[in-house]
Amino acid sequence: MLQVLTEYEKAHLFERQPIPDAYLRLSDEEMDARIAAARRALARRLVILGHHYQRDEVIKFADYTGDSFKLSRQAASRSDADYIVFCGVHFMAESADILSGPHQQVLLPDLAAGCSMADMADPDDLEICWRELEQMGVGSVVPVTYINSAAAIKAFCGERGGVVCTSSNAAATLRWAFARGERILFLPDQHLGRNTAHKLGIPLDQMVVWDPSEIGGGLSADDLRSARMILWKGHCSVHTRFTIAQIEALRRRHPGIRIIVHPECTLDVVQAADDCGSTEYIIKTIEQSPAGSVWGVGTEIHLVNRLAKTVAPERTVFSLDQFGCLCSTMFRISPNHLVWSLENLLEDRVTNRIAVPEPQKQWARLALDRMLSIQ
Ligand code: 13P
Ligand code: SF4
């Protein structure tokens, strides 16, 4: 069968250690039993981190679950573990490697688990952008990158007085950056950047979109000099599928329903919703809502389905998109890959290790440490 590879997959094709066929033929029961046995044997030497978008059959084995911010904190706090197995996507495992100690090794069970949004910010394009901004006389720029970006992008920000943010601390991070410069170059998610700046009261006419495929981002020097937010032209293909029409349809069908969405959705969707926040925020808000509440949720379908099950029967949860929005790269981490990774660790073999090289690591760490210190 002909397979179309993403840019991320092409870049990692030769590093990726493929799972042996025998692991693809295991029954669910056998996988569960073998994962549980390996975890018991590895005990405190192992920590498994699981992002909320992971499948149920994977996330049930996570020692810690969370959004990107919470998982970064966990990665930095479990210095007693030799191995950190990250059930999430590549940029998350890179952040864990950057924040963990030199004696620890981080594994991504399937190296093909990238993030299509992170791929939209290429480090060479960022260098070009920075140079062109300088040439156009656009100064006092603080680079801020969403954690959904490659380590090289984080390093670029760290080296130039910038910072990393997540969906749960974006507003505080933008305030931090505006205290240090007149304008922000925000990448790679234009929607998180726009939604957050809008919430802070920055008018839309002071935001421009930098298209890395165009000379000068496709913008004039005047546009750039009057902008406070320069938004990189990137997006999440899962969250940009949610629409106002879906919200209106749910409101018609379920009067009184509350709508909550992730800030990677477009501004019109965020404005039409009742609430907006990170995956962790979405979970807490729904879990703490009064019995009888009905929710429409705009985020990845594995999280929405799990929430619907765990809060029922007191609360009812629907996806905004009736066909569900799947993050196909998060889905790459299967229980088969998890059992294979763990059984290799039992033999001290590390498969699909994520190791960010120096000096990139040191600069990316600076940007992540700045993020963790912002309240
Ligand atoms: P959270 O940090 O809110 O979990 O979001 C991560 C992500 O990739 C959302 O698409
Ligand atoms: Fe990336 Fe979107 Fe998947 Fe999040 S949901 S990991 S931003 S592709």
Coordinates of C-alpha atoms and ligand atoms in Angstrom, one line a residue:
M1 CA 0.0 0.0 0.0
L2 CA 1.3 3.5 -0.9
Q3 CA 1.7 5.6 2.2
V4 CA 1.8 9.4 2.1
L5 CA 4.4 10.6 4.6
T6 CA 4.2 14.0 6.5
E7 CA 7.2 16.3 6.5
Y8 CA 7.8 15.2 10.1
E9 CA 7.8 11.5 9.2
K10 CA 10.1 12.1 6.2
A11 CA 12.6 13.9 8.6
H12 CA 12.6 11.0 11.1
L13 CA 12.2 8.1 8.7
F14 CA 15.8 6.9 9.1
E15 CA 16.0 7.3 12.9
R16 CA 12.7 5.5 13.6
Q17 CA 13.1 2.0 15.1
P18 CA 10.2 0.0 13.7
I19 CA 8.2 -2.3 16.0
P20 CA 8.7 -6.0 15.3
D21 CA 5.8 -7.8 13.7
A22 CA 5.3 -10.1 16.7
Y23 CA 4.2 -7.1 18.8
L24 CA 1.5 -6.3 16.3
R25 CA -0.1 -9.7 16.7
L26 CA -0.7 -9.5 20.5
S27 CA -4.2 -9.8 21.9
D28 CA -5.5 -6.9 24.1
E29 CA -5.4 -9.1 27.2
E30 CA -1.8 -10.1 26.5
M31 CA -0.7 -6.5 25.9
D32 CA -2.3 -5.3 29.2
A33 CA -0.7 -8.1 31.2
R34 CA 2.7 -7.6 29.7
I35 CA 2.6 -3.8 30.1
A36 CA 1.5 -4.2 33.7
A37 CA 4.3 -6.8 34.4
A38 CA 7.0 -4.6 32.8
R39 CA 5.8 -1.6 34.9
R40 CA 6.0 -3.6 38.1
A41 CA 9.5 -4.9 37.2
L42 CA 10.8 -1.4 36.3
A43 CA 9.1 0.1 39.4
R44 CA 10.6 3.6 40.3
R45 CA 13.1 3.4 37.4
L46 CA 10.2 4.2 35.0
V47 CA 7.7 7.0 34.7
I48 CA 5.0 7.0 32.0
L49 CA 3.6 10.4 31.1
G50 CA 0.3 10.5 29.1
H51 CA -1.3 13.4 27.3
H52 CA -5.1 13.6 27.6
Y53 CA -5.5 12.9 23.8
Q54 CA -4.0 9.4 24.2
R55 CA -6.3 6.4 23.7
D56 CA -7.9 4.8 26.7
E57 CA -5.9 1.6 26.3
V58 CA -2.7 3.6 26.6
I59 CA -3.5 6.3 29.0
K60 CA -4.7 3.8 31.7
F61 CA -1.0 2.9 32.2
A62 CA 0.2 6.5 32.6
D63 CA 1.7 7.4 36.1
Y64 CA 0.7 11.0 35.3
T65 CA -1.7 12.5 32.9
G66 CA -2.1 16.2 32.0
D67 CA -1.9 19.0 29.5
S68 CA 1.4 20.1 28.1
F69 CA 2.2 22.4 31.0
K70 CA 1.4 19.8 33.7
L71 CA 3.4 17.1 31.9
S72 CA 6.4 19.5 31.6
R73 CA 6.3 20.0 35.3
Q74 CA 6.1 16.2 35.9
A75 CA 9.0 15.6 33.6
A76 CA 11.1 18.1 35.6
S77 CA 10.0 16.6 39.0
R78 CA 10.7 12.9 38.6
S79 CA 14.5 12.9 38.8
D80 CA 14.5 9.5 40.5
A81 CA 13.3 7.8 37.2
D82 CA 15.9 6.5 34.8
Y83 CA 13.4 6.3 31.9
I84 CA 10.6 8.7 31.0
V85 CA 8.2 7.1 28.5
F86 CA 6.2 9.8 26.9
C87 CA 2.8 8.8 25.5
G88 CA 2.2 12.0 23.5
V89 CA 3.9 13.6 20.5
H90 CA 7.4 14.5 19.6
F91 CA 7.6 18.1 20.9
M92 CA 6.3 16.9 24.3
A93 CA 9.0 14.2 24.5
E94 CA 11.6 16.8 23.5
S95 CA 10.4 19.2 26.2
A96 CA 10.7 16.3 28.7
D97 CA 14.2 15.6 27.6
I98 CA 15.2 19.3 27.9
L99 CA 13.7 19.5 31.4
S100 CA 14.9 16.2 32.8
G101 CA 18.3 15.4 34.2
P102 CA 21.4 14.2 32.3
H103 CA 21.1 10.7 33.9
Q104 CA 17.5 10.3 32.5
Q105 CA 16.5 9.0 29.0
V106 CA 13.2 10.0 27.3
L107 CA 11.5 7.6 24.9
L108 CA 8.6 8.2 22.4
P109 CA 7.2 4.7 21.8
D110 CA 6.6 5.6 18.1
L111 CA 8.8 8.2 16.6
A112 CA 6.1 8.9 13.9
A113 CA 4.1 10.6 16.6
G114 CA 4.7 14.2 15.5
C115 CA 2.5 17.3 15.5
S116 CA 1.4 18.8 12.2
M117 CA 1.2 22.3 13.8
A118 CA 4.8 22.1 15.2
D119 CA 6.0 21.1 11.6
M120 CA 4.6 24.5 10.3
A121 CA 7.4 26.4 12.0
D122 CA 10.7 25.5 10.3
P123 CA 13.9 26.8 12.1
D124 CA 15.4 28.1 8.8
D125 CA 12.2 30.0 8.0
L126 CA 12.3 31.5 11.5
E127 CA 15.9 32.7 10.9
I128 CA 14.8 34.3 7.6
C129 CA 11.9 35.9 9.3
W130 CA 14.1 37.4 12.1
R131 CA 16.5 38.7 9.5
E132 CA 13.8 40.2 7.3
L133 CA 12.2 41.9 10.4
E134 CA 15.6 43.5 11.2
Q135 CA 16.1 44.6 7.5
M136 CA 12.6 46.2 7.6
G137 CA 13.4 48.1 10.7
V138 CA 10.9 46.2 12.9
G139 CA 12.6 46.3 16.3
S140 CA 11.7 45.5 19.9
V141 CA 10.4 42.0 19.0
V142 CA 10.1 39.3 21.7
P143 CA 9.8 35.8 20.2
V144 CA 7.3 33.6 22.0
T145 CA 6.7 30.0 20.9
Y146 CA 3.9 27.7 21.8
I147 CA 5.3 24.5 23.3
N148 CA 3.9 22.8 20.2
S149 CA 7.2 23.5 18.3
A150 CA 10.5 21.8 17.7
A151 CA 13.3 22.2 20.2
A152 CA 15.2 24.3 17.6
I153 CA 12.4 26.9 17.7
K154 CA 12.4 26.9 21.5
A155 CA 16.2 27.4 21.5
F156 CA 15.9 30.3 19.1
C157 CA 13.4 32.0 21.5
G158 CA 15.6 31.3 24.5
E159 CA 18.7 32.7 22.9
R160 CA 16.9 35.9 21.9
G161 CA 15.3 36.8 25.2
G162 CA 12.0 35.0 24.4
V163 CA 10.0 32.3 26.0
V164 CA 7.8 29.2 25.6
C165 CA 4.1 29.1 26.5
T166 CA 1.4 26.5 26.7
S167 CA -2.4 26.8 26.3
S168 CA -2.7 27.1 30.0
N169 CA -0.3 30.0 30.6
A170 CA -0.5 31.9 27.3
A171 CA -2.0 35.1 28.7
A172 CA 0.6 35.4 31.5
T173 CA 3.4 34.6 29.1
L174 CA 2.2 37.4 26.7
R175 CA 2.1 39.8 29.6
W176 CA 5.7 38.8 30.5
A177 CA 6.8 39.3 26.9
F178 CA 5.0 42.7 26.5
A179 CA 6.9 43.9 29.6
R180 CA 10.1 43.2 27.6
G181 CA 9.3 44.5 24.1
E182 CA 6.8 46.4 22.0
R183 CA 5.7 43.5 19.9
I184 CA 5.6 39.7 20.0
L185 CA 6.5 37.3 17.2
F186 CA 4.2 34.4 18.2
L187 CA 4.6 31.0 16.6
P188 CA 3.5 28.5 15.4
D189 CA -0.2 28.7 16.2
Q190 CA -1.8 31.9 14.9
H191 CA -5.1 31.0 16.6
L192 CA -3.7 30.6 20.1
G193 CA -1.7 33.9 19.6
R194 CA -4.8 35.8 18.3
N195 CA -7.2 34.4 20.9
T196 CA -4.8 35.2 23.8
A197 CA -3.9 38.7 22.6
H198 CA -7.6 39.5 21.9
K199 CA -8.4 38.4 25.5
L200 CA -5.7 40.9 26.7
G201 CA -7.4 43.7 24.8
I202 CA -5.1 44.0 21.8
P203 CA -7.1 45.1 18.8
L204 CA -7.3 42.8 15.8
D205 CA -5.9 45.6 13.5
Q206 CA -2.7 45.4 15.5
M207 CA -2.2 41.8 14.6
V208 CA -0.7 40.6 11.3
V209 CA -0.1 37.1 10.0
W210 CA 3.5 36.3 8.9
D211 CA 3.4 33.8 6.0
P212 CA 6.8 32.1 5.9
S213 CA 6.3 31.1 2.2
E214 CA 6.2 34.8 1.2
I215 CA 9.1 37.3 1.0
G216 CA 8.8 39.6 4.1
G217 CA 6.0 37.3 5.3
G218 CA 3.8 38.8 2.6
L219 CA 3.6 42.0 4.7
S220 CA 4.7 45.6 4.3
A221 CA 7.2 47.3 6.7
D222 CA 4.4 49.7 7.7
D223 CA 2.0 46.9 8.6
L224 CA 4.8 45.2 10.7
R225 CA 5.8 48.4 12.4
S226 CA 2.3 49.1 13.6
A227 CA 1.7 45.5 14.7
R228 CA 1.9 44.4 18.3
M229 CA 1.4 40.7 17.4
I230 CA 3.1 39.1 14.5
L231 CA 1.4 35.7 14.2
W232 CA 3.1 32.9 12.4
K233 CA 0.9 31.3 9.8
G234 CA 0.4 27.9 11.5
H235 CA -2.7 26.1 12.8
C236 CA -3.9 22.8 14.2
S237 CA -5.8 20.8 11.6
V238 CA -7.9 19.2 14.4
H239 CA -9.1 22.3 16.2
T240 CA -9.7 24.4 13.1
R241 CA -12.4 22.0 12.0
F242 CA -14.7 23.2 14.7
T243 CA -17.2 25.8 13.5
I244 CA -19.9 28.3 14.7
A245 CA -22.5 26.3 12.8
Q246 CA -21.7 23.3 15.0
I247 CA -22.1 25.4 18.1
E248 CA -25.4 26.8 16.9
A249 CA -26.7 23.4 16.0
L250 CA -25.9 22.0 19.5
R251 CA -27.5 25.1 21.2
R252 CA -30.7 24.5 19.1
R253 CA -30.8 20.8 20.0
H254 CA -29.9 21.3 23.7
P255 CA -31.1 24.6 25.1
G256 CA -29.0 25.5 28.1
I257 CA -25.9 23.6 26.9
R258 CA -22.5 25.1 27.7
I259 CA -19.8 25.2 25.1
I260 CA -16.2 24.9 26.0
V261 CA -13.3 24.8 23.4
H262 CA -9.6 24.7 23.2
P263 CA -7.8 28.0 22.4
E264 CA -6.3 26.4 19.2
C265 CA -9.8 26.9 17.7
T266 CA -10.4 30.0 15.5
L267 CA -11.4 33.3 17.2
D268 CA -15.0 33.2 16.0
V269 CA -15.5 29.7 17.5
V270 CA -13.8 30.8 20.8
Q271 CA -16.0 33.9 20.9
A272 CA -19.2 31.9 20.2
A273 CA -18.2 29.4 23.1
D274 CA -19.0 30.0 26.8
D275 CA -15.5 29.0 27.9
C276 CA -12.1 28.2 26.6
G277 CA -8.9 26.6 28.0
S278 CA -6.3 23.9 27.9
T279 CA -7.2 20.2 28.0
E280 CA -6.7 20.1 31.8
Y281 CA -8.9 23.2 32.2
I282 CA -11.6 21.6 30.1
I283 CA -11.6 18.5 32.2
K284 CA -11.6 20.3 35.6
T285 CA -14.4 22.7 34.4
I286 CA -16.7 19.9 33.3
E287 CA -15.9 17.7 36.3
Q288 CA -16.7 20.6 38.7
S289 CA -19.9 21.7 36.9
P290 CA -23.2 21.1 38.7
A291 CA -25.1 17.8 38.2
G292 CA -27.4 18.0 35.2
S293 CA -25.0 20.2 33.2
V294 CA -24.8 19.5 29.5
W295 CA -21.6 20.4 27.6
G296 CA -20.5 20.7 24.0
V297 CA -16.7 20.3 23.7
G298 CA -14.4 21.5 21.0
T299 CA -11.3 19.4 21.3
E300 CA -9.7 16.0 20.3
I301 CA -12.2 13.1 20.3
H302 CA -10.4 10.7 22.7
L303 CA -10.5 13.3 25.5
V304 CA -14.2 14.2 24.7
N305 CA -15.3 10.5 24.7
R306 CA -13.4 9.8 27.9
L307 CA -14.9 12.8 29.6
A308 CA -18.4 11.8 28.5
K309 CA -17.9 8.4 30.1
T310 CA -16.3 9.6 33.4
V311 CA -18.8 12.4 34.1
A312 CA -21.9 10.4 33.2
P313 CA -24.6 10.0 34.4
E314 CA -24.5 13.4 36.3
R315 CA -23.4 15.4 33.3
T316 CA -23.7 15.0 29.6
V317 CA -20.9 15.7 27.1
F318 CA -21.1 16.0 23.3
S319 CA -18.4 16.7 20.8
L320 CA -19.0 19.8 18.7
D321 CA -18.2 17.8 15.6
Q322 CA -20.6 14.8 15.3
F323 CA -17.9 12.9 13.4
G324 CA -15.3 13.6 16.0
C325 CA -11.9 15.3 15.5
L326 CA -9.1 12.8 15.8
C327 CA -5.4 13.8 16.2
S328 CA -4.0 11.1 14.0
T329 CA -0.4 11.6 15.3
M330 CA -1.4 11.2 19.0
F331 CA -3.1 8.1 17.9
R332 CA 0.2 6.7 16.7
I333 CA 1.1 5.6 20.2
S334 CA -0.5 2.2 20.5
P335 CA -0.4 -0.3 23.4
N336 CA 1.7 -2.4 21.0
H337 CA 4.3 0.3 20.9
L338 CA 4.1 0.7 24.6
V339 CA 4.7 -2.9 25.5
W340 CA 7.5 -3.1 23.0
S341 CA 9.2 0.0 24.5
L342 CA 8.9 -1.3 28.1
E343 CA 10.0 -4.8 27.4
N344 CA 13.1 -3.4 25.7
L345 CA 13.8 -1.3 28.8
L346 CA 13.7 -4.5 30.9
E347 CA 16.8 -5.5 28.8
D348 CA 18.3 -2.0 29.2
R349 CA 17.6 -1.4 25.5
V350 CA 16.3 2.1 24.7
T351 CA 14.2 2.4 21.6
N352 CA 13.1 5.6 19.9
R353 CA 15.0 7.8 22.3
I354 CA 14.5 11.5 22.1
A355 CA 17.7 13.4 22.9
V356 CA 18.0 17.1 22.1
P357 CA 21.6 18.0 21.1
E358 CA 23.6 20.8 22.8
P359 CA 23.7 23.8 22.5
Q360 CA 20.1 23.7 21.4
K361 CA 19.1 22.0 24.6
Q362 CA 20.6 24.7 26.8
W363 CA 18.8 27.6 25.0
A364 CA 15.6 25.7 24.8
R365 CA 15.8 25.0 28.5
L366 CA 16.2 28.7 29.2
A367 CA 13.0 29.4 27.3
L368 CA 11.2 26.6 29.1
D369 CA 12.5 27.6 32.5
R370 CA 11.3 31.2 31.9
M371 CA 7.9 29.7 31.1
L372 CA 7.8 27.6 34.3
S373 CA 8.8 30.7 36.4
I374 CA 6.0 32.9 35.1
Q375 CA 3.0 32.9 37.5
Ligands
13P1 P1 -2.9 21.1 26.0 O1 -1.6 21.7 26.5 O2 -4.0 22.0 26.3 O3 -3.1 19.7 26.5 O4 -2.8 21.1 24.4 C1 -1.9 20.3 23.7 C2 -2.3 20.2 22.3 O5 -1.5 19.7 21.5 C3 -3.6 20.6 21.9 O6 -3.8 20.3 20.6
SF4_2 FE1 -0.7 19.0 17.2 FE2 -3.3 19.6 16.8 FE3 -2.6 17.1 17.4 FE4 -2.4 19.0 19.3 S1 -4.3 18.2 18.3 S2 -0.9 17.4 18.9 S3 -1.8 20.8 18.0 S4 -2.0 18.2 15.6

